[in-house]
JSON list of C-alpha atoms in Angstrom, two decimals:
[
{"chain": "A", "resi": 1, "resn": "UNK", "atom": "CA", "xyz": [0.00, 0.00, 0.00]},
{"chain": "A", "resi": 2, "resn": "UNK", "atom": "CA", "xyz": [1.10, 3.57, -1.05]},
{"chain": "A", "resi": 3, "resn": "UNK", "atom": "CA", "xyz": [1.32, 6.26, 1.84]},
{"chain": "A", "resi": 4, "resn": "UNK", "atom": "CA", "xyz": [0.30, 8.95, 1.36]},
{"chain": "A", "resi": 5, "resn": "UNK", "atom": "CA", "xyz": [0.40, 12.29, 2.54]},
{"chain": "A", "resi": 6, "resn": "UNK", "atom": "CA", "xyz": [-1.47, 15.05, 3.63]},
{"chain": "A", "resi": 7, "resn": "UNK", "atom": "CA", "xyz": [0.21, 19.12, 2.79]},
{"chain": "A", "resi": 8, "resn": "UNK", "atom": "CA", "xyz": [-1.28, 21.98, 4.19]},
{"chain": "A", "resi": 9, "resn": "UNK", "atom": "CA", "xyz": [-1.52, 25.35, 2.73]},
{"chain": "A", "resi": 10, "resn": "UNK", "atom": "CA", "xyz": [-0.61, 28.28, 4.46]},
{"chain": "A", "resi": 11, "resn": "UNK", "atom": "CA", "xyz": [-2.38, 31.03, 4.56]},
{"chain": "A", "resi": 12, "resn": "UNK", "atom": "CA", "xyz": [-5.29, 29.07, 3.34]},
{"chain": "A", "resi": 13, "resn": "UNK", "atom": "CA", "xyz": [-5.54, 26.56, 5.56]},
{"chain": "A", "resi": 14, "resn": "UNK", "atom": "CA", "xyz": [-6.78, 24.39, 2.65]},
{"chain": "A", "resi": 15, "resn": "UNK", "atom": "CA", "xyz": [-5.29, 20.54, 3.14]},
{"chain": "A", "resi": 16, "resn": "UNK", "atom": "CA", "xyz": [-4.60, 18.58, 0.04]},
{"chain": "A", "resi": 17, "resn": "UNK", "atom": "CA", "xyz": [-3.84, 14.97, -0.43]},
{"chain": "A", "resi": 18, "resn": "UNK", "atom": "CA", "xyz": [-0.12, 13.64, -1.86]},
{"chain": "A", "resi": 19, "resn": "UNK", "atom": "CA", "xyz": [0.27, 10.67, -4.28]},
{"chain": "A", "resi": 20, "resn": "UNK", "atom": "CA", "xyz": [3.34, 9.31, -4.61]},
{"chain": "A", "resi": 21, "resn": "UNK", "atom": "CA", "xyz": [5.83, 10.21, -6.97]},
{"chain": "A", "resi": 22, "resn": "UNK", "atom": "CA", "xyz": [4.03, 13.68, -7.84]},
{"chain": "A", "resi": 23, "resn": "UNK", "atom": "CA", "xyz": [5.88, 16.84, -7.36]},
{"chain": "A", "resi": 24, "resn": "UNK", "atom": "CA", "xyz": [4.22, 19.05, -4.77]},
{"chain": "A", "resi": 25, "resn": "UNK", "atom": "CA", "xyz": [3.26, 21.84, -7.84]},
{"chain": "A", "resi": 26, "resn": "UNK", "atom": "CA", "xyz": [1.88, 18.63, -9.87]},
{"chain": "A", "resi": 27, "resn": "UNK", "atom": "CA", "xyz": [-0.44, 17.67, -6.66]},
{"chain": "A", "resi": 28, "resn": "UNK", "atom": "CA", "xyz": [-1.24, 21.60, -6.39]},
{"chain": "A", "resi": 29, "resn": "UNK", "atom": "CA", "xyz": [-2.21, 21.94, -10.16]},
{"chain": "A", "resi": 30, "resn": "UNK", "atom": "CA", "xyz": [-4.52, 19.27, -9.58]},
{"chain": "A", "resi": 31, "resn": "UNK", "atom": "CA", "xyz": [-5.88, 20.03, -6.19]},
{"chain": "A", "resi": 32, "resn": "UNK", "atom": "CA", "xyz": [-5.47, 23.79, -5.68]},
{"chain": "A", "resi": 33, "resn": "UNK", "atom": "CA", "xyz": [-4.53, 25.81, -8.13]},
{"chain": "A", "resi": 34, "resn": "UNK", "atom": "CA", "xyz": [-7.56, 26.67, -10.29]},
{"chain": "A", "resi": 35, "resn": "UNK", "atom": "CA", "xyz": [-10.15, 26.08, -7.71]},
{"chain": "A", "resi": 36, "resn": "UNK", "atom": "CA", "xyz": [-12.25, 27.66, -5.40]},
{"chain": "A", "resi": 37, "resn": "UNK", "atom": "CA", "xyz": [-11.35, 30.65, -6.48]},
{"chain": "A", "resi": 38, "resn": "UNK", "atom": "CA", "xyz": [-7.28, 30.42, -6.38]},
{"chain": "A", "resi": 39, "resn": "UNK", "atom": "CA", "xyz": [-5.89, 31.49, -10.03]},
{"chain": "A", "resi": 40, "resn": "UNK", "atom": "CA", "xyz": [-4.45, 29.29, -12.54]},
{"chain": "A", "resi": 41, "resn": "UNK", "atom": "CA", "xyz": [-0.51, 28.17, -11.90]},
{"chain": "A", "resi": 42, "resn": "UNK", "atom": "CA", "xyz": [1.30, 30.38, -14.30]},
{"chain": "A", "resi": 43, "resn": "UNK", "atom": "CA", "xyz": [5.17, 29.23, -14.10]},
{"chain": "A", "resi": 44, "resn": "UNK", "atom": "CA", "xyz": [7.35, 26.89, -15.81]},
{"chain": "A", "resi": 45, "resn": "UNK", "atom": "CA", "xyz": [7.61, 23.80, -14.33]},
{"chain": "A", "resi": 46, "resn": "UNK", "atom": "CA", "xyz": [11.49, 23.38, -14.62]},
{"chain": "A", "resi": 47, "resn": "UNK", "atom": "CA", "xyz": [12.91, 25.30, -11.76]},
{"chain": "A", "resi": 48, "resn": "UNK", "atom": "CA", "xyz": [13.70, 28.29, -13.77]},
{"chain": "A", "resi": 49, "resn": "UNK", "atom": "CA", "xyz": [11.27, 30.95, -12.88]},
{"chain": "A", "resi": 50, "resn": "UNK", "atom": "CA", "xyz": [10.74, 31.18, -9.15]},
{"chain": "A", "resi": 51, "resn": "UNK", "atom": "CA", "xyz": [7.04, 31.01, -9.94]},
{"chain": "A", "resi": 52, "resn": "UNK", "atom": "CA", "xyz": [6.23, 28.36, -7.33]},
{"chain": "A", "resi": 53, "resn": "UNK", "atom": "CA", "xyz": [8.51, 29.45, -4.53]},
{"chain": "A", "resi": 54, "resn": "UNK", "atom": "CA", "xyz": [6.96, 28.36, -1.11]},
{"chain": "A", "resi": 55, "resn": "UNK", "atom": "CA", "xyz": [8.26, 28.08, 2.59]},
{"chain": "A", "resi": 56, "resn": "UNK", "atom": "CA", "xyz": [8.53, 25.05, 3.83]},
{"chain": "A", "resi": 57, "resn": "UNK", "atom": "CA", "xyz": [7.19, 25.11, 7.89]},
{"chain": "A", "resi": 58, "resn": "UNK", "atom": "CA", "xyz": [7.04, 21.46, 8.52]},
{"chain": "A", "resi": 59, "resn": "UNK", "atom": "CA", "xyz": [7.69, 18.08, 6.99]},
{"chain": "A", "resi": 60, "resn": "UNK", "atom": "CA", "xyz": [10.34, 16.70, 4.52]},
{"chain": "A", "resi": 61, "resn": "UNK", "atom": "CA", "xyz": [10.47, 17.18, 0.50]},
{"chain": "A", "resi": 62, "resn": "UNK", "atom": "CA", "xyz": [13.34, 15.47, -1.97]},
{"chain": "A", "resi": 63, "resn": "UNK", "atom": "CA", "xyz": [14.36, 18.35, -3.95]},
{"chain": "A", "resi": 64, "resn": "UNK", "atom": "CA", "xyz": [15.54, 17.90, -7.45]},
{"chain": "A", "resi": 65, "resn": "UNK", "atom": "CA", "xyz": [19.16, 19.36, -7.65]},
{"chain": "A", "resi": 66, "resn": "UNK", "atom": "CA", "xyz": [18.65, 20.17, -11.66]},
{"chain": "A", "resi": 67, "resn": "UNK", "atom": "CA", "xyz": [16.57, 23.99, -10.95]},
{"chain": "A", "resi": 68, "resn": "UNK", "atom": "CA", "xyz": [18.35, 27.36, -11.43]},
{"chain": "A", "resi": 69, "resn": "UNK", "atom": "CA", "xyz": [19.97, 28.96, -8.40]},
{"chain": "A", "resi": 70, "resn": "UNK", "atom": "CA", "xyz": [18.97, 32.07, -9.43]},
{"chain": "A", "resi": 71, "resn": "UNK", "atom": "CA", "xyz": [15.21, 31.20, -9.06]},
{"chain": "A", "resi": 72, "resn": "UNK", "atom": "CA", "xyz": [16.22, 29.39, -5.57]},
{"chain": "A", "resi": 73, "resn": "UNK", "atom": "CA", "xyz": [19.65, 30.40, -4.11]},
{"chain": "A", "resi": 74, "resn": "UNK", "atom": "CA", "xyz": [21.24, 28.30, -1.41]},
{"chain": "A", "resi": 75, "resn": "UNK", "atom": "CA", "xyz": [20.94, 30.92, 1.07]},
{"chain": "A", "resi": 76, "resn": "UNK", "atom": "CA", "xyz": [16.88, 30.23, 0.14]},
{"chain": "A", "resi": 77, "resn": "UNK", "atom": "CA", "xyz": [17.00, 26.56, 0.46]},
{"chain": "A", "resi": 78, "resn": "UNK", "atom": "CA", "xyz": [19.18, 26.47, 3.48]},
{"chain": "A", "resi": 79, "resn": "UNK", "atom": "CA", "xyz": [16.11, 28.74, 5.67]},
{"chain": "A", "resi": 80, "resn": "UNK", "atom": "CA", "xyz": [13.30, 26.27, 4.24]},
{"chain": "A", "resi": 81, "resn": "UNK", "atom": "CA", "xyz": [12.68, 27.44, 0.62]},
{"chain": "A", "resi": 82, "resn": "UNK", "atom": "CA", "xyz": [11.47, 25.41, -1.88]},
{"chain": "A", "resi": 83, "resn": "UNK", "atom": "CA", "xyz": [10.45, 25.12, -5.20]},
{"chain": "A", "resi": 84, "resn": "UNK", "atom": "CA", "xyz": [7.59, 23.38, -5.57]},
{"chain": "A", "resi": 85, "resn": "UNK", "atom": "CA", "xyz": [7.75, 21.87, -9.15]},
{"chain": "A", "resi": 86, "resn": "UNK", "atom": "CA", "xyz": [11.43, 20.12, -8.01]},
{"chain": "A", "resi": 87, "resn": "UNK", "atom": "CA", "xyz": [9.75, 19.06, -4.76]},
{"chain": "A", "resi": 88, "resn": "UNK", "atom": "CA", "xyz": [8.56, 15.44, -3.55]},
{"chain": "A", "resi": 89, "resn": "UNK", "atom": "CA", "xyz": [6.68, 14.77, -0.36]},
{"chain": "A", "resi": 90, "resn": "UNK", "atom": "CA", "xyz": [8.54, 12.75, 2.08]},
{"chain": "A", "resi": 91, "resn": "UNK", "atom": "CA", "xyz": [6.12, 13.40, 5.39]},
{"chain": "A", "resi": 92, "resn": "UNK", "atom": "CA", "xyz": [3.05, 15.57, 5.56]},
{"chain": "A", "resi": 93, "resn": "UNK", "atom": "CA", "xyz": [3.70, 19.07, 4.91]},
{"chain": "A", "resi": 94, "resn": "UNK", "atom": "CA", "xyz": [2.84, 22.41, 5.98]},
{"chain": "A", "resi": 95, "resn": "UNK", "atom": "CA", "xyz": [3.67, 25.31, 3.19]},
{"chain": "A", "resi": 96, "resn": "UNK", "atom": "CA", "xyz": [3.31, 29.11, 3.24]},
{"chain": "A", "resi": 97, "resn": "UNK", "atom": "CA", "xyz": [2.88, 30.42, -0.15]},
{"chain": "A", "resi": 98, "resn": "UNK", "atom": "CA", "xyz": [4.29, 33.23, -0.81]},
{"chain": "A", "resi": 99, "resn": "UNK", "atom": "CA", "xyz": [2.79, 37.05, -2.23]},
{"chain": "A", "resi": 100, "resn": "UNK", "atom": "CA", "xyz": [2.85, 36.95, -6.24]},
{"chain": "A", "resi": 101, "resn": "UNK", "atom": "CA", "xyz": [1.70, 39.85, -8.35]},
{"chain": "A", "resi": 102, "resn": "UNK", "atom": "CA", "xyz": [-0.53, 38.69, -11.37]},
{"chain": "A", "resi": 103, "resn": "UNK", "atom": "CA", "xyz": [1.04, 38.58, -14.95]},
{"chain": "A", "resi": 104, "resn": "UNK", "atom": "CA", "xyz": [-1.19, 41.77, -15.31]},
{"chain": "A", "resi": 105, "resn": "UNK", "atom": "CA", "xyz": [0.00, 43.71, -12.44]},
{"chain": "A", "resi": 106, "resn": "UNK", "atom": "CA", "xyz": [3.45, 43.17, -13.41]},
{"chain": "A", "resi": 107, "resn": "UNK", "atom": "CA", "xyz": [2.76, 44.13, -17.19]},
{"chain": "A", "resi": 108, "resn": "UNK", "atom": "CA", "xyz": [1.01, 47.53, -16.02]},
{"chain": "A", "resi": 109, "resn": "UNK", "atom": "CA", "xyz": [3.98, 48.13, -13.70]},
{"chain": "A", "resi": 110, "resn": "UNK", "atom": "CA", "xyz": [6.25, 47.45, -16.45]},
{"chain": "A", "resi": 111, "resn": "UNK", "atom": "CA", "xyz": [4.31, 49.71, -18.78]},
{"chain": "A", "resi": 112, "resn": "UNK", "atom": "CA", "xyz": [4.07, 52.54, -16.08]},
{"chain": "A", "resi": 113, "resn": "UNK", "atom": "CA", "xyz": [8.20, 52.88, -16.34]},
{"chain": "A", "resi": 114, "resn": "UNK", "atom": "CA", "xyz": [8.11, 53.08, -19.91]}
]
């Protein structure tokens, strides 16, 4: 029988269920993101963009080593950082998510400086 596990949200308090083998941003797409009002996940799934940064409060992930340390330095890691699309559940899990601005807000900011 497969364990699995159960990952909290933070500052949702929304609790979503872990299959094995998934990446925590492949359990999120499915579970979270796009639901109940949460937007759509808008980052690209490699480790490269930072998109799907999160804090890690409790439990235990595998991280992938191939992501860029620009998007997650080691300083980041070493205080609890992770990026959730090079991330695998090894425990139950409490995340914070951290503040994003929308593809639009950052497109009217970047228009505003022009």
């Amino acid at each position: 029988m497969e364990e699995k596990f159960l990952i909290r949200i933070e500052p949702y308090g929304k609790e979503v269920v872990a299959t094995p083998g998934e990446t925590v941003l492949e359990i999120l797409r499915r579970e979270f993101y796009g639901r109940e009002g949460q937007p759509s996940f808008q980052g690209c799934r490699r480790g490269g963009c930072a998109f799907c940064k999160m804090e890690l409060l409790s439990g235990n992930v595998h991280h992938n080593e191939v992501y860029s340390r620009a998007a997650l330095p080691v300083e980041e890691r070493e205080r609890n950082f992770i990026l959730a699309c090079q991330s695998k559940p090894l425990s139950h899990l409490t995340l914070r998510m951290l503040e994003r601005e929308s593809f639009l807000d950052l497109l009217l900011r970047a228009s505003k400086k022009e």
